[in-house]
Every structure is written in C-alpha cells, then in structure tokens.
Coordinates of C-alpha atoms in Angstrom, one line a residue:
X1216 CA -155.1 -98.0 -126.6
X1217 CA -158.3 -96.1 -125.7
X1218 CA -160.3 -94.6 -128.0
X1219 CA -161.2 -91.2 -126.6
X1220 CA -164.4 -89.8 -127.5
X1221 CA -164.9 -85.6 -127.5
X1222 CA -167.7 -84.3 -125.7
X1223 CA -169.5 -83.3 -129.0
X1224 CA -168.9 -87.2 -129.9
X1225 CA -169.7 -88.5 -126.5
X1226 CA -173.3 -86.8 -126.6
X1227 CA -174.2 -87.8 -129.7
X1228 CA -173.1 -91.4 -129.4
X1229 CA -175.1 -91.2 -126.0
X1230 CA -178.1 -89.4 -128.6
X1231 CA -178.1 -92.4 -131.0
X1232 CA -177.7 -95.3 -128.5
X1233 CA -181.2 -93.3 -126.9
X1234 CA -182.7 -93.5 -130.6
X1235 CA -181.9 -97.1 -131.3
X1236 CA -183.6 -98.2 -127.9
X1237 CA -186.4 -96.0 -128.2
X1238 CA -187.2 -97.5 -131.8
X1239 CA -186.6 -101.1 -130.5
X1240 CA -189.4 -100.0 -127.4
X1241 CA -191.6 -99.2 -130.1
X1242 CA -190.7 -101.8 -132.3
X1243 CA -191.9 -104.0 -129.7
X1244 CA -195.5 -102.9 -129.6
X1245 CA -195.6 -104.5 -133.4
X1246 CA -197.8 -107.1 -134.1
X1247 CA -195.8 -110.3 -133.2
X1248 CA -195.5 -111.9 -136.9
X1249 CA -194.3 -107.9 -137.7
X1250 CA -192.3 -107.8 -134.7
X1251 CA -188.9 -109.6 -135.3
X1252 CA -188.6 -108.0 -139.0
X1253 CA -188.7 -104.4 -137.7
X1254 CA -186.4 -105.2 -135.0
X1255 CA -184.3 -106.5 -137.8
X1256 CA -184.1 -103.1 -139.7
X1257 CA -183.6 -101.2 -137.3
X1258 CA -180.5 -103.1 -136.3
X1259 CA -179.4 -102.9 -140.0
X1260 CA -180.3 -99.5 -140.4
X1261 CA -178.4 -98.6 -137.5
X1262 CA -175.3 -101.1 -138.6
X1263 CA -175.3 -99.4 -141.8
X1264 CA -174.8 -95.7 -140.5
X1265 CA -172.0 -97.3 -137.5
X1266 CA -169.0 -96.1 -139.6
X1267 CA -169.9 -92.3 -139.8
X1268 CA -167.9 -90.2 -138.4
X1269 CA -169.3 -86.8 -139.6
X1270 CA -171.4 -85.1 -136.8
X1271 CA -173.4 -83.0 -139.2
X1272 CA -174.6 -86.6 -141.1
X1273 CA -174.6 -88.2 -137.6
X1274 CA -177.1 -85.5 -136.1
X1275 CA -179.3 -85.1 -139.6
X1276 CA -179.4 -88.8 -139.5
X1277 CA -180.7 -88.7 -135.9
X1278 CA -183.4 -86.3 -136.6
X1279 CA -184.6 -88.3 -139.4
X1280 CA -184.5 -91.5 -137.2
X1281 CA -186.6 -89.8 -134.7
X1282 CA -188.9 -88.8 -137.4
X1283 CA -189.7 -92.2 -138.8
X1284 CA -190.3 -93.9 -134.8
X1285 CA -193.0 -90.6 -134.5
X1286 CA -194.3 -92.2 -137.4
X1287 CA -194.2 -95.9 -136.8
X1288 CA -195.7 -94.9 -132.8
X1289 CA -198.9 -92.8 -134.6
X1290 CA -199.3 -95.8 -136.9
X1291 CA -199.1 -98.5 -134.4
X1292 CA -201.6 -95.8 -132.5
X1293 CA -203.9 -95.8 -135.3
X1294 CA -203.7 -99.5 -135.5
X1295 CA -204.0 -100.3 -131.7
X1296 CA -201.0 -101.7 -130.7

C-alpha cells in the first residue's frame, strides 16, 4: 500500500530533506578531525525528529534547524573554513 503524502506534507518533507542537505554541505566545510562528528549529529538529530507527524512542530523545528546552520556557516566563516 502507498503511503500518500498531502500537499502540505509533501512540501514540508521536500523543506526538511532541503535542510538536512544543506547542513551536511556545510557540515562539510568542518575541519576534517570536526568533520565526521557533525555529520553524525545532524544525522541523529534529524533521526530523532523522523517520527513527527505534527506540521506545526515539523515547521518550528525547521526554522530552528535553519537557525543553527546560519550559525555554524558564520562560525566556520569566522574561523576560515
């Protein structure tokens, strides 16, 4: 059986899946002994939020996610990366 998504679902979906791999492109300009450990918690971060199903949490979680890559891209700025 398919699992049919609502539009409302199907753009956020397509809004975290954007987050995740912008935060992994950042991620990436980490120094290389930082590197893997930030990937990892952002996959675990990301693993522990799968399960929601409540747009309002789903979309406040988003905007906090975008939040903290701003933050970790002006640090790794600051830093030279």
């Amino acid at each position: 059986m398919v699992n049919a998504l609502d539009l409302q679902s199907f753009i956020l979906r397509a809004r975290v899946l954007k987050l995740y791999r912008q935060a992994l492109k950042i991620a990436h300009r980490a120094p290389p002994q930082a590197r893997g450990e930030l990937k990892q918690s952002i996959r675990q971060e990301m693993e522990k939020n799968s399960e929601c199903k409540d747009k309002q949490k789903i979309r406040y979680l988003i905007s906090e996610g975008l939040e903290r890559i701003k933050q970790l891209d002006e640090m790794l700025d600051m830093q030279g990366h």
